[in-house]
PDB file of C-alpha atoms in Angstrom:
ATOM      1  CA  UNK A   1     105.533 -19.384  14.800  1.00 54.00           C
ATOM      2  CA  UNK A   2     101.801 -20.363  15.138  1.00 57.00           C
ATOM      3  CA  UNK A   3      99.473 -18.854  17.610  1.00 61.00           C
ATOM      4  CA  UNK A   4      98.449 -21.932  20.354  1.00 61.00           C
ATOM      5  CA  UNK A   5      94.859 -22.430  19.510  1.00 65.00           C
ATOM      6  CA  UNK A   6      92.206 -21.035  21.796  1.00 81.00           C
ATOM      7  CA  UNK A   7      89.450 -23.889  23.048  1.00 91.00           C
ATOM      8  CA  UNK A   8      86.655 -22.201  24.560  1.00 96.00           C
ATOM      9  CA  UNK A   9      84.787 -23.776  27.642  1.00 98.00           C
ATOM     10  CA  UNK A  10      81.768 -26.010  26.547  1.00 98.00           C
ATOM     11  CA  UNK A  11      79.129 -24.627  29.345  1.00 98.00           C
ATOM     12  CA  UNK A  12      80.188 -20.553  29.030  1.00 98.00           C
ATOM     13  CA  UNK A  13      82.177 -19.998  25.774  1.00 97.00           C
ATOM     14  CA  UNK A  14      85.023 -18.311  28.135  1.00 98.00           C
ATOM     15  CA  UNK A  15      88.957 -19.391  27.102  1.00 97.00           C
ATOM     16  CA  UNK A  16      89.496 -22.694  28.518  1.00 97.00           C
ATOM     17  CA  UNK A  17      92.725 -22.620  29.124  1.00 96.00           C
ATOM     18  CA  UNK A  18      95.489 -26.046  29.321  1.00 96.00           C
ATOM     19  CA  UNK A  19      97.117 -25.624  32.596  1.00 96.00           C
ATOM     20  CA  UNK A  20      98.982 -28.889  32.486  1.00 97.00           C
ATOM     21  CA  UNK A  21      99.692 -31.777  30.390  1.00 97.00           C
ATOM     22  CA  UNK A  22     101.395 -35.025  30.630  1.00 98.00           C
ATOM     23  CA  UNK A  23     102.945 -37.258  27.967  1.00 98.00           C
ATOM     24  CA  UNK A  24     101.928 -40.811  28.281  1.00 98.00           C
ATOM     25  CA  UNK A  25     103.517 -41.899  25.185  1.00 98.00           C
ATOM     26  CA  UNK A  26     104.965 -39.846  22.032  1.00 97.00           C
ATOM     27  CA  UNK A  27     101.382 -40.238  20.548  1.00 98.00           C
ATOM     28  CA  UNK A  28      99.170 -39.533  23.221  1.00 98.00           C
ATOM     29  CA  UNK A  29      98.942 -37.140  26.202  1.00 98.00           C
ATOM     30  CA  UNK A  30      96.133 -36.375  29.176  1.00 98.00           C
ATOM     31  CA  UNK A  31      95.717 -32.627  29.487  1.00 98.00           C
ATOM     32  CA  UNK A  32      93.521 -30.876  32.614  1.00 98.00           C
ATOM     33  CA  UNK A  33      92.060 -27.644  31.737  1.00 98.00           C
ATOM     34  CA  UNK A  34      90.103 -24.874  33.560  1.00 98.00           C
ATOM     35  CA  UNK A  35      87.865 -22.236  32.497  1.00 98.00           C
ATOM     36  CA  UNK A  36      88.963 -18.272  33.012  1.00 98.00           C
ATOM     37  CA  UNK A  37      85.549 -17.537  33.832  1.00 98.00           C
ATOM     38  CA  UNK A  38      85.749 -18.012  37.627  1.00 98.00           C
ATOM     39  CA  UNK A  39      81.905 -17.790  37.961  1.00 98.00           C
ATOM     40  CA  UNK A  40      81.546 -20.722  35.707  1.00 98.00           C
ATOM     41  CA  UNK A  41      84.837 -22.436  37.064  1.00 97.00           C
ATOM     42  CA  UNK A  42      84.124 -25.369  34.873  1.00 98.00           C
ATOM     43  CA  UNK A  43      87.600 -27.779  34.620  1.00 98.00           C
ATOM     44  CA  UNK A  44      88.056 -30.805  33.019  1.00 98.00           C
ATOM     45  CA  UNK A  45      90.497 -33.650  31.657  1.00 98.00           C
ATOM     46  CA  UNK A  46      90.566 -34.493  27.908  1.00 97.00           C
ATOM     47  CA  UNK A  47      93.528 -36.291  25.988  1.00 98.00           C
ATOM     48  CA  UNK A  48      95.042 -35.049  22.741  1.00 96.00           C
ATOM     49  CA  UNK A  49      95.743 -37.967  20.376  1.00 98.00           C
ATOM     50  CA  UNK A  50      97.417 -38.377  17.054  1.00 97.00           C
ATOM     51  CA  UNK A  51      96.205 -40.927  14.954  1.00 97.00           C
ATOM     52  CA  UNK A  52      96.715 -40.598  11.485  1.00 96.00           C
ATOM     53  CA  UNK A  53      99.493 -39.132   8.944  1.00 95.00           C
ATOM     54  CA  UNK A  54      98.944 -36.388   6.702  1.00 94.00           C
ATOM     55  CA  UNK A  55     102.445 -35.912   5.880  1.00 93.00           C
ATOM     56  CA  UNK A  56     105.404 -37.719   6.265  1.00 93.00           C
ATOM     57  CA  UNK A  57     108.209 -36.495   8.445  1.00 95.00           C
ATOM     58  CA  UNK A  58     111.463 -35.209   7.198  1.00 96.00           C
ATOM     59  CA  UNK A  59     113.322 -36.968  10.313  1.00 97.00           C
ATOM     60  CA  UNK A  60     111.270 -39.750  10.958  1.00 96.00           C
ATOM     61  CA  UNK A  61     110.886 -42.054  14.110  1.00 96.00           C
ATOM     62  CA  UNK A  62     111.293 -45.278  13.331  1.00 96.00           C
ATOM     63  CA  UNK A  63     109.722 -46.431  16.841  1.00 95.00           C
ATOM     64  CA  UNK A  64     106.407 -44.406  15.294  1.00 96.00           C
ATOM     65  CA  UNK A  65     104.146 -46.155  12.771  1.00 94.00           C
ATOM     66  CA  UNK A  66     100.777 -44.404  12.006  1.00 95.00           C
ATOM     67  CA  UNK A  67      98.218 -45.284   9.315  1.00 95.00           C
ATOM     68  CA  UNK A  68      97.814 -42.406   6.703  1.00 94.00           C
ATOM     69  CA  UNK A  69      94.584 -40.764   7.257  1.00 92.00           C
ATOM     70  CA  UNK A  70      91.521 -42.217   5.288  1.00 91.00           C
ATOM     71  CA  UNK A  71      90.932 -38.792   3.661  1.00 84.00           C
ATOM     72  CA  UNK A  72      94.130 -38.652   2.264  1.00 67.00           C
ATOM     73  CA  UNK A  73      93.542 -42.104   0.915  1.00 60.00           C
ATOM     74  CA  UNK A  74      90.246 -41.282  -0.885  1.00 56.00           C
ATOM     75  CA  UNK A  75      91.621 -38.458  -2.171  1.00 53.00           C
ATOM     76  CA  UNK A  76      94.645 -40.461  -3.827  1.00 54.00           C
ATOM     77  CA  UNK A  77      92.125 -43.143  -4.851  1.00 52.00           C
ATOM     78  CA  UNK A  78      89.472 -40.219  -6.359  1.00 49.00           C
ATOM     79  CA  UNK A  79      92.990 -38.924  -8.480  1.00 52.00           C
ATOM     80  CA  UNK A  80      94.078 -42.458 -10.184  1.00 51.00           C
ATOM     81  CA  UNK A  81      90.322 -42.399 -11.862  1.00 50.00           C
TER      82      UNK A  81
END
């Protein structure tokens, strides 16, 4: 299993912790986070989007439809030349 990824607080560089999340649809979700450094005490709201596909899914969703990403597209473009 994969470590959760550490974000550190833009004003101190402290851990900037996620302490909740909501899901406002299966491709989007609003996240408040606070930083550990209680002198800075720095705490914000971001959102954590997916927008494109890098690989497909094994069990897909067929409610889900997402573009492949335009990287993956030049680089399949870049190998037919």
């Amino acid at each position: 299993m994969s470590r959760p990824s550490r974000t550190k607080c833009p004003h101190c560089g402290s851990s900037f912790p996620i302490r909740n999340s909501v899901e406002l649809n299966p491709l989007l979700r609003r996240f408040h986070a606070q930083c550990s450094n209680v002198e800075c005490g720095f705490t914000a709201q971001g959102f954590f989007q997916i927008e494109f596909e890098l690989s497909p899914s094994g069990t897909p969703n067929p409610e889900i439809n997402l573009p492949p990403s335009p990287h993956k597209n030049r680089n399949t473009q870049v190998s037919r030349v």
